[in-house]
Structure formats: structure tokens, C-alpha cells
Coordinates of C-alpha atoms in Angstrom, one line a residue:
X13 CA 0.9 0.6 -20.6
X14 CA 1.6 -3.2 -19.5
X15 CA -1.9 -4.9 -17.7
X16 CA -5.4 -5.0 -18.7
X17 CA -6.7 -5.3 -15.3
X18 CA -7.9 -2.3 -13.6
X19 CA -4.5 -0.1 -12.3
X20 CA -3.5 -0.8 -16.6
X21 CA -7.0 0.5 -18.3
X22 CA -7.6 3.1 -15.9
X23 CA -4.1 4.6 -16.3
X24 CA -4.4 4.2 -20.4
X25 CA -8.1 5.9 -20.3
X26 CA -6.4 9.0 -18.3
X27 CA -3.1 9.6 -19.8
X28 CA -5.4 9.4 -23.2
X29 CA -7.7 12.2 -21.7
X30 CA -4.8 14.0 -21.1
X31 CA -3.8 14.2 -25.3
X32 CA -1.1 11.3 -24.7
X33 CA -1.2 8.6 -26.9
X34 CA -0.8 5.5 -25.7
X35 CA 0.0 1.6 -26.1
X36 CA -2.2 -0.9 -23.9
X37 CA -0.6 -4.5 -23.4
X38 CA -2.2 -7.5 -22.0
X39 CA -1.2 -11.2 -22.3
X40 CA -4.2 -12.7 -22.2
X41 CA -5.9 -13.3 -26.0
X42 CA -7.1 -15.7 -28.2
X43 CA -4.8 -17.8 -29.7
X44 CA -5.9 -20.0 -32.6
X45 CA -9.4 -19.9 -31.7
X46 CA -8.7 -20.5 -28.0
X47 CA -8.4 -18.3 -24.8
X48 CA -5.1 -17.7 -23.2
X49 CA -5.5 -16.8 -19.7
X50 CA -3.8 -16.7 -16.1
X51 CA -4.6 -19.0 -14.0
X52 CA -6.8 -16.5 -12.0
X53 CA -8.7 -15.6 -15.1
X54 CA -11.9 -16.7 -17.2
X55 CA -11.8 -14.4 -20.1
X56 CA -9.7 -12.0 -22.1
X57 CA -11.7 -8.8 -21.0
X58 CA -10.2 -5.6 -19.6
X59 CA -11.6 -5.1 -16.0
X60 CA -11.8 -8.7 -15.2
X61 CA -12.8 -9.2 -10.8
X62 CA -11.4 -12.1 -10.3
X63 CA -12.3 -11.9 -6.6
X64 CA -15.1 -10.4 -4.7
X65 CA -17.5 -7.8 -6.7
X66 CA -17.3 -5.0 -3.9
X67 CA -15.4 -2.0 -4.1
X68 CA -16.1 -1.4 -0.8
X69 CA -18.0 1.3 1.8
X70 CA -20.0 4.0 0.6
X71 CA -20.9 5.4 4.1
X72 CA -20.3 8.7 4.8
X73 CA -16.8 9.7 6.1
X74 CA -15.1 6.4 5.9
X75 CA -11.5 6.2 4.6
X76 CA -12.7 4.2 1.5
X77 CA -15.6 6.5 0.7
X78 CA -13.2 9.5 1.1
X79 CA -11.0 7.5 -1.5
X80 CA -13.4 7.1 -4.3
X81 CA -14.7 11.0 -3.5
X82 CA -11.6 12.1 -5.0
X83 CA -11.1 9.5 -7.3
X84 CA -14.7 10.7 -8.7
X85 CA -13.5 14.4 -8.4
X86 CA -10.2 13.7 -10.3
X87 CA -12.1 12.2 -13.2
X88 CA -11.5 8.6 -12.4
X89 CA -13.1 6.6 -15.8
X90 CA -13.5 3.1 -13.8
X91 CA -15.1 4.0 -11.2
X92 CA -17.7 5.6 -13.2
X93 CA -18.2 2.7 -14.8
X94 CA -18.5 0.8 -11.6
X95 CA -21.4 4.0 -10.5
X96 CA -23.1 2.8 -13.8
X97 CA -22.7 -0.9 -13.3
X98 CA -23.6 -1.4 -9.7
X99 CA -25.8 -3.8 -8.0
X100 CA -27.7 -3.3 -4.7
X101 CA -25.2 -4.1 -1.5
X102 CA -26.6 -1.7 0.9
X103 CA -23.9 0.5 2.0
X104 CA -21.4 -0.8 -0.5
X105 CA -20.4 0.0 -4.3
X106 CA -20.8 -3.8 -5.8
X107 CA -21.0 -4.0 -9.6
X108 CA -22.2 -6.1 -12.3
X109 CA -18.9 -7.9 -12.7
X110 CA -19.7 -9.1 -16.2
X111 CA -20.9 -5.7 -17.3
X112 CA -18.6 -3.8 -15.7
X113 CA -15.5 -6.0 -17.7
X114 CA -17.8 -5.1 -21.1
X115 CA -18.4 -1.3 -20.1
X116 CA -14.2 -1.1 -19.8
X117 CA -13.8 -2.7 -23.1
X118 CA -16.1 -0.3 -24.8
X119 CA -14.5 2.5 -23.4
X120 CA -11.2 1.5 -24.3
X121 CA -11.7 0.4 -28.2
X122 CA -13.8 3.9 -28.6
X123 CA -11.1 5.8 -27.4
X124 CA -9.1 6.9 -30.6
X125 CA -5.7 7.3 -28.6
X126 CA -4.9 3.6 -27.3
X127 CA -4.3 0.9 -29.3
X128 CA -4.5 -2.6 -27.7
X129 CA -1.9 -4.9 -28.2
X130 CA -2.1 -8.5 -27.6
X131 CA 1.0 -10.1 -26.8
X132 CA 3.1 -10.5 -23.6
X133 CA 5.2 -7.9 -22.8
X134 CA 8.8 -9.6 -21.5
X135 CA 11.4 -7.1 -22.0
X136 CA 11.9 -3.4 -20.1
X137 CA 15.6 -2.9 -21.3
X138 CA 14.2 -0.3 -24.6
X139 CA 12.5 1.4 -21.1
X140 CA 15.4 2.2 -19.4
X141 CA 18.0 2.8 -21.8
X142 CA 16.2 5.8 -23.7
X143 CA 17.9 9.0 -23.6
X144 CA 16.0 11.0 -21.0
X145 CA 14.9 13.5 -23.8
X146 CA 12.5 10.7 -24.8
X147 CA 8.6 11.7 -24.4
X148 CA 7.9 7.9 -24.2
X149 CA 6.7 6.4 -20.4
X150 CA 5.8 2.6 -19.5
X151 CA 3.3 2.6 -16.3
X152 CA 3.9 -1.7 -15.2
X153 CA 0.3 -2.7 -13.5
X154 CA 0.3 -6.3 -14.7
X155 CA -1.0 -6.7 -11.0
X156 CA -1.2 -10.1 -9.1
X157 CA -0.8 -12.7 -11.6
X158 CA 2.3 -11.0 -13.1
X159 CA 4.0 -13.5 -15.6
X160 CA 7.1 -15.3 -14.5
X161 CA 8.9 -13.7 -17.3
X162 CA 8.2 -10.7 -16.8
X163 CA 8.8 -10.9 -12.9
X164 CA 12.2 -12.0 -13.3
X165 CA 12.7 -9.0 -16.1
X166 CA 11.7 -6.8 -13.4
X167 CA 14.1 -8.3 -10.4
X168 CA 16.9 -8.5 -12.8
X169 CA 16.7 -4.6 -13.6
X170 CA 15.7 -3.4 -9.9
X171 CA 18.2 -6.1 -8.3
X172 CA 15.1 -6.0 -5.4
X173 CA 13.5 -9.1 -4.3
X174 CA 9.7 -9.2 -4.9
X175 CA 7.3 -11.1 -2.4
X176 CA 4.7 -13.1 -2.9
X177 CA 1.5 -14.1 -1.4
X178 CA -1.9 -15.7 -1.9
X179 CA -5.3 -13.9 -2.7
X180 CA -8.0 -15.7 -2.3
X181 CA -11.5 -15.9 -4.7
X182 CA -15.0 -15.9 -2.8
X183 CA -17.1 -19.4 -3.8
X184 CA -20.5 -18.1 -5.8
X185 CA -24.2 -19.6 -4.9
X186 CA -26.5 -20.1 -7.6
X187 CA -29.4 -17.7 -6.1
X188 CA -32.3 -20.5 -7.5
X189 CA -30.4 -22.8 -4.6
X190 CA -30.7 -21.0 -1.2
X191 CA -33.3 -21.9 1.0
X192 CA -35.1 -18.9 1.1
X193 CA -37.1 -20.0 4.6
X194 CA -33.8 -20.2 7.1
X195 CA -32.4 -16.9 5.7
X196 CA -33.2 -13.4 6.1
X197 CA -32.6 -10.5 4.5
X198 CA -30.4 -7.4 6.3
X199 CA -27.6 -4.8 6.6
X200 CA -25.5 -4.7 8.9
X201 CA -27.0 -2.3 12.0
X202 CA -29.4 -1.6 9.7
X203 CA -27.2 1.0 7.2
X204 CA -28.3 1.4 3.2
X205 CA -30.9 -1.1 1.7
X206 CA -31.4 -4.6 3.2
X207 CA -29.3 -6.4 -0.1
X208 CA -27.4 -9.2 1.5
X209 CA -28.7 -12.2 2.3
X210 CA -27.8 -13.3 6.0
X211 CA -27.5 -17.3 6.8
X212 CA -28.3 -17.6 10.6
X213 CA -26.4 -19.8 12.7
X214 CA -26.7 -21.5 16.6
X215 CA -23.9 -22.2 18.7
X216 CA -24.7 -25.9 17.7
X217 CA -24.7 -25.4 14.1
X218 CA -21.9 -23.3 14.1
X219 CA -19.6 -25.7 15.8
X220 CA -20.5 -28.2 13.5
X221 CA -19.3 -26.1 10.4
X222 CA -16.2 -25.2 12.4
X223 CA -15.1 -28.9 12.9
X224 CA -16.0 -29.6 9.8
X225 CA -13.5 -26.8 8.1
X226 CA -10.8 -27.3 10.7
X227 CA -11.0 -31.4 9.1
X228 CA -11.0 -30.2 5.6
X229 CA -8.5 -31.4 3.2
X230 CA -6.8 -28.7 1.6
X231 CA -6.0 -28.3 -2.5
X232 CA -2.5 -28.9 -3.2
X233 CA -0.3 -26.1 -3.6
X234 CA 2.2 -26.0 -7.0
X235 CA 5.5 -25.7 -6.9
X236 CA 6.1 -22.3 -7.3
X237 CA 3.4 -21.5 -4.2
X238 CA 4.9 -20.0 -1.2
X239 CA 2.6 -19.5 2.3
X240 CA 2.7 -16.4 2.9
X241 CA -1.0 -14.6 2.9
X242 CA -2.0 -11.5 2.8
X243 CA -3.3 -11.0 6.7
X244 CA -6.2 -8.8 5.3
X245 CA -7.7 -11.6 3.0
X246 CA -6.8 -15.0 4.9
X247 CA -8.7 -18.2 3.7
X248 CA -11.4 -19.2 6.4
X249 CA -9.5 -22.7 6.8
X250 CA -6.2 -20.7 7.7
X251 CA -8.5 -18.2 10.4
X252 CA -10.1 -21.4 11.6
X253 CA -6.8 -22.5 13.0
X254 CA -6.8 -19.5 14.9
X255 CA -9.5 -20.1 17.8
X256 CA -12.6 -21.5 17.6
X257 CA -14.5 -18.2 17.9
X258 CA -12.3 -16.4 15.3
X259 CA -14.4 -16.8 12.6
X260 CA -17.4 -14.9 14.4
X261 CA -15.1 -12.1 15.2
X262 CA -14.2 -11.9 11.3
X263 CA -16.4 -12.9 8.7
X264 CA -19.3 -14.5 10.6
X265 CA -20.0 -11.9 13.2
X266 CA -23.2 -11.5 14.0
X267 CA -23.2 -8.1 15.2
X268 CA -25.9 -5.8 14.0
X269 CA -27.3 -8.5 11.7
X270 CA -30.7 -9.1 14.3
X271 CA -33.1 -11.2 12.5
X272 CA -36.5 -9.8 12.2
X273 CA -38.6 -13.2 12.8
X274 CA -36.8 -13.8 15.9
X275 CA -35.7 -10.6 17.1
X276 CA -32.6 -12.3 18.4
X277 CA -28.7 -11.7 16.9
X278 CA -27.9 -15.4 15.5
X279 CA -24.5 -16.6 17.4
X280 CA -22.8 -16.7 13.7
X281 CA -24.0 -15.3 10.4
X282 CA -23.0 -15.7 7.1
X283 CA -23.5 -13.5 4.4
X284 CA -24.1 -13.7 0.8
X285 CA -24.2 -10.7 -1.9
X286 CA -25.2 -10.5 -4.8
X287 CA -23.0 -10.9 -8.2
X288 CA -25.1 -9.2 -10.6
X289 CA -28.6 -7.0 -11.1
X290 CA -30.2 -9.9 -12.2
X291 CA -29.5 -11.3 -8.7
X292 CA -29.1 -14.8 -9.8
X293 CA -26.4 -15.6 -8.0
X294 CA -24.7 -14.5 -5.3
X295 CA -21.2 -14.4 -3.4
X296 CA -20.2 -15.9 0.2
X297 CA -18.6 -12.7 1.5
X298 CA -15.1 -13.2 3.2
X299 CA -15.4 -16.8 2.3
X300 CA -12.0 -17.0 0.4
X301 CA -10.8 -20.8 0.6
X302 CA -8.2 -22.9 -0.6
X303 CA -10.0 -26.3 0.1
X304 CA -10.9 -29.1 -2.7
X305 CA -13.8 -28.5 -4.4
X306 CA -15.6 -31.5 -3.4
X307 CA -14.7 -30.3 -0.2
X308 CA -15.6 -27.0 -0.4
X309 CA -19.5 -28.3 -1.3
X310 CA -19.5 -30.6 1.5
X311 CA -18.7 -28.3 4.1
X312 CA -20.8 -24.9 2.6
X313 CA -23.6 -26.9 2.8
X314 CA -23.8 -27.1 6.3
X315 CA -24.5 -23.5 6.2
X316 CA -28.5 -22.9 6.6
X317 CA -30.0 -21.8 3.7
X318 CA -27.4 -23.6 1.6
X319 CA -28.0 -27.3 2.2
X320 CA -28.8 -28.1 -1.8
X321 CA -26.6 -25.2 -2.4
X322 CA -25.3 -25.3 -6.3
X323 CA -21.9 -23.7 -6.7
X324 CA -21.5 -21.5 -9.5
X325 CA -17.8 -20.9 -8.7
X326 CA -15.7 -22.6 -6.1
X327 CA -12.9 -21.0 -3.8
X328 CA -9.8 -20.5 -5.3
X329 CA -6.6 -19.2 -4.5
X330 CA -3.6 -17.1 -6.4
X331 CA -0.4 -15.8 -6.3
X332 CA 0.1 -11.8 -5.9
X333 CA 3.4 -9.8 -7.1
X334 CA 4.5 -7.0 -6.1
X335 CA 7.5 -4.7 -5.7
X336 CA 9.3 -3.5 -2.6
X337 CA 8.0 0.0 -3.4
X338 CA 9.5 1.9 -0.2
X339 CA 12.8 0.4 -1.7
X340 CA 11.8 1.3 -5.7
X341 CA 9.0 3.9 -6.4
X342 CA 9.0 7.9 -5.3
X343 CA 5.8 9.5 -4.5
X344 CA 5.0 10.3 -8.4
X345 CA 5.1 6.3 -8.5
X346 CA 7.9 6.0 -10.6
X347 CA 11.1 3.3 -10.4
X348 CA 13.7 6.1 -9.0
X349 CA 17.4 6.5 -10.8
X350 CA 18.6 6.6 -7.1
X351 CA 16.1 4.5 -5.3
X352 CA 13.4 7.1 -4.0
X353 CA 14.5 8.4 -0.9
X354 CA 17.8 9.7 0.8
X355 CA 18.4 7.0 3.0
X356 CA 18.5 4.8 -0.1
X357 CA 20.3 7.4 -2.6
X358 CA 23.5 5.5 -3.1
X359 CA 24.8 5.6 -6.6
X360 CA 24.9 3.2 -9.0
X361 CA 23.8 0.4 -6.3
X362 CA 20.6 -1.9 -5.9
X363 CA 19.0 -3.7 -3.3
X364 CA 19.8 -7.5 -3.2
X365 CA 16.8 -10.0 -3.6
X366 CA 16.7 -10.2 0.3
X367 CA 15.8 -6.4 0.6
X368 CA 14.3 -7.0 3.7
X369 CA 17.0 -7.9 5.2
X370 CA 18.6 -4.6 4.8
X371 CA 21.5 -5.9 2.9
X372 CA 22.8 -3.7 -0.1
X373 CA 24.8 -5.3 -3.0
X374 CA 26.1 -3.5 -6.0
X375 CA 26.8 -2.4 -8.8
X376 CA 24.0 -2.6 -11.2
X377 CA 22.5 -0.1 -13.8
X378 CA 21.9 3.4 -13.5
X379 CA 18.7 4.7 -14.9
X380 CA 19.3 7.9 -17.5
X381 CA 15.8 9.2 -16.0
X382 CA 12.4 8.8 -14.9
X383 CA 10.8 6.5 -17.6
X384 CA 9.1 3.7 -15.6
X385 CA 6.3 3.9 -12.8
X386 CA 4.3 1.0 -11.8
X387 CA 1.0 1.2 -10.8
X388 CA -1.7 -1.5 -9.4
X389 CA -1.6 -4.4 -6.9
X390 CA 2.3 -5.0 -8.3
X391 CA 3.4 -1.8 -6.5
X392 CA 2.3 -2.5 -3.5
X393 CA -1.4 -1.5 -3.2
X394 CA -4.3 -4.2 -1.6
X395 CA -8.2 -3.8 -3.3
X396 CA -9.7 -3.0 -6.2
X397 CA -10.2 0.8 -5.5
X398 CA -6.7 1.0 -4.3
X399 CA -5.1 -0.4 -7.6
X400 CA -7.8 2.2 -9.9
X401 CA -7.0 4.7 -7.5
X402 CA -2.8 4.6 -8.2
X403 CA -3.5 3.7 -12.1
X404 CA -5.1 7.3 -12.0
X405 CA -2.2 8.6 -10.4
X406 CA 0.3 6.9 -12.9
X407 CA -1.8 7.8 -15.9
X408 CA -1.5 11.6 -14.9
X409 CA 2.0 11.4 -13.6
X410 CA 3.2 9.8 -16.8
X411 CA 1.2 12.4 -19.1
X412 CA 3.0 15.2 -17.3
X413 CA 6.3 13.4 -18.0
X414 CA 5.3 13.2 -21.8
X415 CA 4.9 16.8 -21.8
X416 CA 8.3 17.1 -20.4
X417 CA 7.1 18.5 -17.2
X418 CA 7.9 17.6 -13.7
X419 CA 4.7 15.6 -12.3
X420 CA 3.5 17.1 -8.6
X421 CA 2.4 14.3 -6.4
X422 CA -1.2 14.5 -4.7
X423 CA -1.1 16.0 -1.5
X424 CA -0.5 14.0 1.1
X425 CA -3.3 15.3 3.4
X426 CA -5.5 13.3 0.7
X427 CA -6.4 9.8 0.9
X428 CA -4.7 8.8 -2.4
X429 CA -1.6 10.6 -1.2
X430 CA -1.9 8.4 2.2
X431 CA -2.0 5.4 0.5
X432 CA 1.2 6.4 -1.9
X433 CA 3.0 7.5 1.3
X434 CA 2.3 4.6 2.7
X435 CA 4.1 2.3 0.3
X436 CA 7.0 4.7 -0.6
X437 CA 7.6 4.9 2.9
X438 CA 6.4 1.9 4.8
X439 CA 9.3 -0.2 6.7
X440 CA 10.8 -2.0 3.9
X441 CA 11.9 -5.1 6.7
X442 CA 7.6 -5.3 6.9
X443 CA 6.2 -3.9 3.8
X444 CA 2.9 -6.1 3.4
X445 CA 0.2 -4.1 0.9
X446 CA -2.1 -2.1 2.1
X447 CA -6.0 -1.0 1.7
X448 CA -6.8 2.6 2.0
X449 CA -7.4 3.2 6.3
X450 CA -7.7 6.2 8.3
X451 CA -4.4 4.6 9.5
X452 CA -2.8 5.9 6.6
X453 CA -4.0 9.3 6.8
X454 CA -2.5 12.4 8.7
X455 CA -3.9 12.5 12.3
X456 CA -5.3 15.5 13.4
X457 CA -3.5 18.2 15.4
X458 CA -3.7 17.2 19.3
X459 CA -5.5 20.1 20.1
X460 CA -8.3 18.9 17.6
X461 CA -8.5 15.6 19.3
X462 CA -8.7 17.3 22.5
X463 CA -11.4 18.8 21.6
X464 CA -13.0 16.6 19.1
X465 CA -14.0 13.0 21.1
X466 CA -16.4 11.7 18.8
X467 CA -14.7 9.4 16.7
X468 CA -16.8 10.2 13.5
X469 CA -16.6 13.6 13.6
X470 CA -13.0 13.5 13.5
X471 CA -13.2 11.2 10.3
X472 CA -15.3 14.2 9.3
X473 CA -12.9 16.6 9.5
X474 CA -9.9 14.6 8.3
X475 CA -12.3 13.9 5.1
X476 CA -13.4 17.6 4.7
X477 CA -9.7 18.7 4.7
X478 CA -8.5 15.8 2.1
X479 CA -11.4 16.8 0.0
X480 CA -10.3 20.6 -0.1
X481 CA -6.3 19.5 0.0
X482 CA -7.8 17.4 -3.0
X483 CA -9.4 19.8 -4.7
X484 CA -6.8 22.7 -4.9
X485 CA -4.3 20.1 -6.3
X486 CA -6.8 19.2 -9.0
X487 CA -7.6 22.5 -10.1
X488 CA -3.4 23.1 -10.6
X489 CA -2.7 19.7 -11.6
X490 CA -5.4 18.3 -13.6
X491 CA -7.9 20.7 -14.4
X492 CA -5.5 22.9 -17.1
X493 CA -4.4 19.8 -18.8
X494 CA -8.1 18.5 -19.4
X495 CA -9.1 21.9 -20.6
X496 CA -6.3 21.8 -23.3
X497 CA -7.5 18.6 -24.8
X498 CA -11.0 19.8 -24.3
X499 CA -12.0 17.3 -22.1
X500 CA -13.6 17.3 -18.3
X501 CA -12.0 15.2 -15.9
X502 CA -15.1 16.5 -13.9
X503 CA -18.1 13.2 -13.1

């Protein structure tokens, strides 16, 4: 298992469950007394959130509420931890970030079947080359920040071209610092527990923050830095540039955010949530930057509320890795001996670096078997959930190989299954990552939406038959397996 983030622990917790045992690298460690990190990273911990602290919609029926259902139901260890860690964010699952890193570590070091190795992990070729009798199975989830050796180990033995983009971090507010008389505190229409604070702006005041950002000087980029962002996470500079009311259509609408001294809805809002149960600091949500940090505090603190604002943590930005899956991975996750799916089954031929392009060139290797599945942000997934969600999925799928048995994918009625379809069979010309959407799921049969208008009741029944599609594959899948080892996969 290659990556401590979260796709790498939570595959290693399950495929331990499962009576595998199993070997968990991660680069970053202490060397001579000193950390070595990414350049993404503060610590060595597993389960580090280098972003936001959210994990997104618990409301009923949504796509990513239906996604952590199953993960729950399939036993998923993280995002138990993240149930046990969580801070108040209305109708969001937000966690302790610091104690939710520390609850990951425990459970890793008490669990007698992995053993943590510290050291970066450069090489596949011992992967690939064992005979296909072999019980052994690498899962690759070394996620965004994937080293540069090890990215061009995994182009030069898929042949395939992998893209790269920018994520972008979320600046942090010291809580002591906001001005606690021009904000308000609110939910969005009013759903879950009033958790995030809400920063109120006029027309005036907003256009004055807008001309400020649009005049901001930007942090340089390094040489290996390519523009190409991630459309669902774009820095508020790069939205900006978009049209002066873009950013209250995105991450300053004020919609269903009234504020209860005024009764009126503010003509911008921004909103801050917290980091932590301690609620000592807090994060500016969708507020991803790439600006200079003197910048960054110049600009931020025309937001009201936040005029002798003290920045815990400034925007940042960082590279993310990840694989032409469509081109590389089946729908058990794994790097295919022919490529995944008919149209690409040519023997002993690769995709060329400019995949997208459609271009074929040959001949490479020829895999003896199924021995390497990548799971994470590096296979194609966007979010937190998404990447614990297919570490899950590889940690079973790999166990089953172990055992010599044939893994059987998650249905793809299921939300999990939607989001592996998705990747292993997205248009590999446009294969962006993806977070988990009713988009991705099977529509309903025409007749149902005939007769079904209401939008949410048709989430309903798309959820209630994933959950039972869900269930029956857990009970033939998973359920046996955890019995043998005389575990519960159950929450």
C-alpha cells in the first residue's frame, strides 16, 4: 500500500480487516530529527486535510450523503473516524482536522496486520513482473502530491500521459480576530444548526473587494507548474476574471443566508467554518487563492468582520496527479493487462503520453496479471470522500485478489459504482476528476420521471434503490469475508 493520505490508510485498514496483511508506505518522515514533507503538507501524520475540513452534505438524499451511507454500511474505518471527530457545520460532516489525522494514526499502529514503512516508494517493476500465481497486490493512492519519481515510474510502465492541475488550500481566521458585531451566525435556508459564520456584504463593499482581488498580485508559479485547474475548485482570483457578479453566483451568494438583525439577504456573503471543536479558528469556505501572502491579508481584510483579521494559514496552491483511468483502470480499479475496455484491448500496446489525443504507440510491456490498482485522488477521483470511498473499494478488491478470487465490482446502481464508472469510462479526450453527483448515477426509467416531477423525490428513489443495490452486494461481497476473520464491517 503506497500513500498515507486518506485513499492509502483506508485501503490498508480494510484489506487488514479482511485477514490480509499488509505493507503501508509513505514518504513523508523524520529524517535526522527533522520533518520531510510535500510541499502541501505540515506533518508526517496519516489522514493529513491539507484543504478544506468538510466532507461534505449530510442532507437527506443528496448524492454525497448517499455516498457516505454506503461507505458507513460497507464498514468504511475513516469515515468513522471523521463521525467521531466532527465539528458543528450545520448540514455538513466537518472534522477536527488535527484529531482526525491522530484518530487515523491510532488506528493504524494498533492494527497488528500493517506495518508502516517510511521511505519513498520509487520503483513498481517487482509489481508487475510477479508470476500471476503471486498472492501479493500494490493499491498506488499517493494522491495529489505524487513524487516526481514516482510519477515518471508510473508513465514509463503505463506509456499514458498523466495531467496535472492545481488544488487550491482555504486561508484560516484566527476565531479571537473576527469582529463578532458585523457578522451573523446562519445556515444556508436555514438547514442543520446555525455553525457558520456569515460576513455580510453591500453592493458597495462588495465592489470594493472585487477590484481589489481583480488588482492582486499573484504568487509565482515554479517551474514545474502548469495552468490547468480543476473547474470545481478554481482560486477566487481566477473566478474573478470571470464577471464581476461571478463570485456571488459561486462562493459569495447570498441566497438563503437572510440576516436576522436586518431581515434582508446581504448582496454578497462570505462564509467562515469552523476548523476544530474548540472553535478557535475558522476556515474562509471556497476561498482557495493563489495570491501573495501580504496580499492575501490586505485584500481579506476588506471583508466585514475581518478587518484585524489574523491569518492562521494563508491560501495556497498545489499540484494534483492523476492517471488517465478510462485509458488504465477496469471497474475493480486495477491497471488492466489489456487496458480495461474493448475498445482499448490491443495487445501488447500502450497509450502515448498525449492519450488525449487518441494517438496509440507501441510496443511496451505486457502485464502477467492483475497486481496493481490505484486508488485516491491519483486515479482520477475529486474530494475527500471520493478518494476514502475508492481506497475502500481497492482495499476489498485487492483482499479478494490475495485470496486468489476474482473481485466483483460494486454495483453500478450505487453511488460508489457511479463514481468508478465514471472514471473507467469517462471520455478519455476530457477526463477531468470528478466528485460524486447525481450526474453520475443511473437516471431513472422515463416512466418514473413521468410520473415523478418532484425533483427530490426522485433523488429519493435513486438513493433507496443504490442503498438496497448496495446492500445485496455487501452481504455477498463483504459480509462472508468479515465473518471469516471475525470481524464486522457493520458501523
Amino acid at each position: 500500500m503506497i500513500g498515507g493520505g486518506l485513499a492509502g490508510p483506508e485501503a490498508a485498514l480494510t484489506a487488514a480487516r479482511l485477514g490480509c496483511e499488509v505493507d503501508l508506505y509513505e514518504m513523508r518522515a523524520m529524517v535526522d530529527g527533522k520533518p520531510r514533507l510535500t510541499p502541501a503538507h505540515q506533518t508526517t501524520d496519516f489522514g493529513e486535510l491539507v484543504c478544506s475540513n468538510s466532507l461534505k452534505s449530510e442532507s437527506e438524499w443528496t448524492a454525497p450523503w448517499l455516498l457516505k451511507q454506503e461507505m458507513r454500511r460497507g464498514g468504511s474505518a475513516l469515515l468513522r473516524i471523521a463521525d467521531e471527530t466532527a465539528v458543528p457545520a450545520g448540514h455538513a460532516l466537518a472534522v477536527d482536522r488535527v484529531e482526525f489525522s491522530r484518530r487515523i494514526s491510532e488506528a493504524i499502529a494498533a492494527e497488528p496486520r500493517i506495518r508502516v514503512i517510511r521511505e519513498e516508494v520509487t520503483c513498481l517493476d517487482d509489481d508487475l513482473v510477479q508470476n500471476e500465481n503471486s498472492t501479493k497486490r500494490t493499491i498506488v493512492a499517493t494522491g495529489p502530491l505524487t513524487s516526481d519519481a514516482l510519477s515518471r515510474e508510473i508513465e514509463r510502465l503505463t506509456g499514458a500521459g498523466h495531467l496535472a492541475f492545481y488544488d487550491s488550500i482555504s486561508p484560516i481566521v484566527d476565531a479571537e480576530s473576527i469582529d463578532m458585531n458585523r457578522v451573523y451566525f446562519a445556515a444556508r435556508w436555514d438547514k442543520g444548526t446555525a455553525d457558520y459564520i456569515n460576513c455580510p456584504m453591500d453592493r458597495a463593499e462588495y465592489d470594493r473587494f472585487y477590484d481589489a482581488l481583480l488588482a492582486a498580485e499573484a504568487a509565482e508559479h515554479k517551474e514545474w507548474e502548469k495552468l490547468d485547474y480543476f473547474e470545481g475548485c478554481l482560486p477566487i482570483e481566477v473566478l474573478a476574471t470571470r464577471g464581476r457578479d461571478t463570485l456571488r453566483f459561486g462562493p459569495m451568494k447570498p441566497v438563503g443566508l437572510r440576516d436576522p438583525r436586518t431581515g434582508k439577504t446581504p448582496w454578497a456573503v462570505v462564509q467562515l467554518r469552523k476548523e476544530n471543536l474548540r472553535a478557535d479558528s475558522y476556515n474562509l469556505v471556497g476561498f482557495q487563492n493563489h495570491l501573495k501572502f501580504g496580499e492575501q491579508a490586505r485584500i481579506l481584510r476588506l471583508i466585514p468582520g475581518l478587518e484585524d483579521a489574523r491569518f492562521v494559514r494563508y491560501g495556497q496552491i498545489h499540484r494534483n496527479t492523476y492517471i488517465c483511468a478510462p485509458v488504465l483502470l477496469d471497474e475493480c480499479l486495477r491497471l488492466s493487462p489489456k487496458f480495461g475496455h474493448p475498445e482499448h484491448q490491443k495487445s501488447d500496446v500502450i497509450l502515448s503520453e498525449s492519450a488525449a489525443s487518441g494517438r496509440v504507440e507501441g510496443p511496451a510491456f505486457s502485464l502477467p496479471g492483475y497486481t496493481l490498482l490505484f486508488a485516491g485522488q491519483v486515479c482520477g477521483v475529486e474530494g475527500y470522500t471520493e478518494s476514502i470511498a475508492t481506497g475502500m473499494l481497492a482495499g476489498i478488491y485487492a483482499a479478494a485478489m490475495a485470496r486468489g478470487e476474482e473481485p466483483v465490482p460494486v454495483p453500478r446502481a450505487t453511488a460508489l459504482g457511479s463514481l468508478v464508472h465514471y472514471i473507467t469510462h469517462a471520455d478519455q479526450k476530457n477526463f477531468q476528476p470528478a466528485n460524486i453527483t447525481f450526474d453520475l448515477l443511473e437516471p431513472l426509467e422515463e416512466e418514473v420521471r413521468k410520473k415523478v416531477r418532484d425533483k427530490k423525490e426522485r433523488h429519493r428513489i435513486v438513493c433507496e434503490r443504490a442503498l438496497e443495490a448496495f446492500e445485496a452486494w455487501r452481504q455477498s461481497c463483504i459480509w462472508p469475508r468479515t465473518a471469516e476473520t471475525s470481524e464486522s464491517f457493520m458501523p
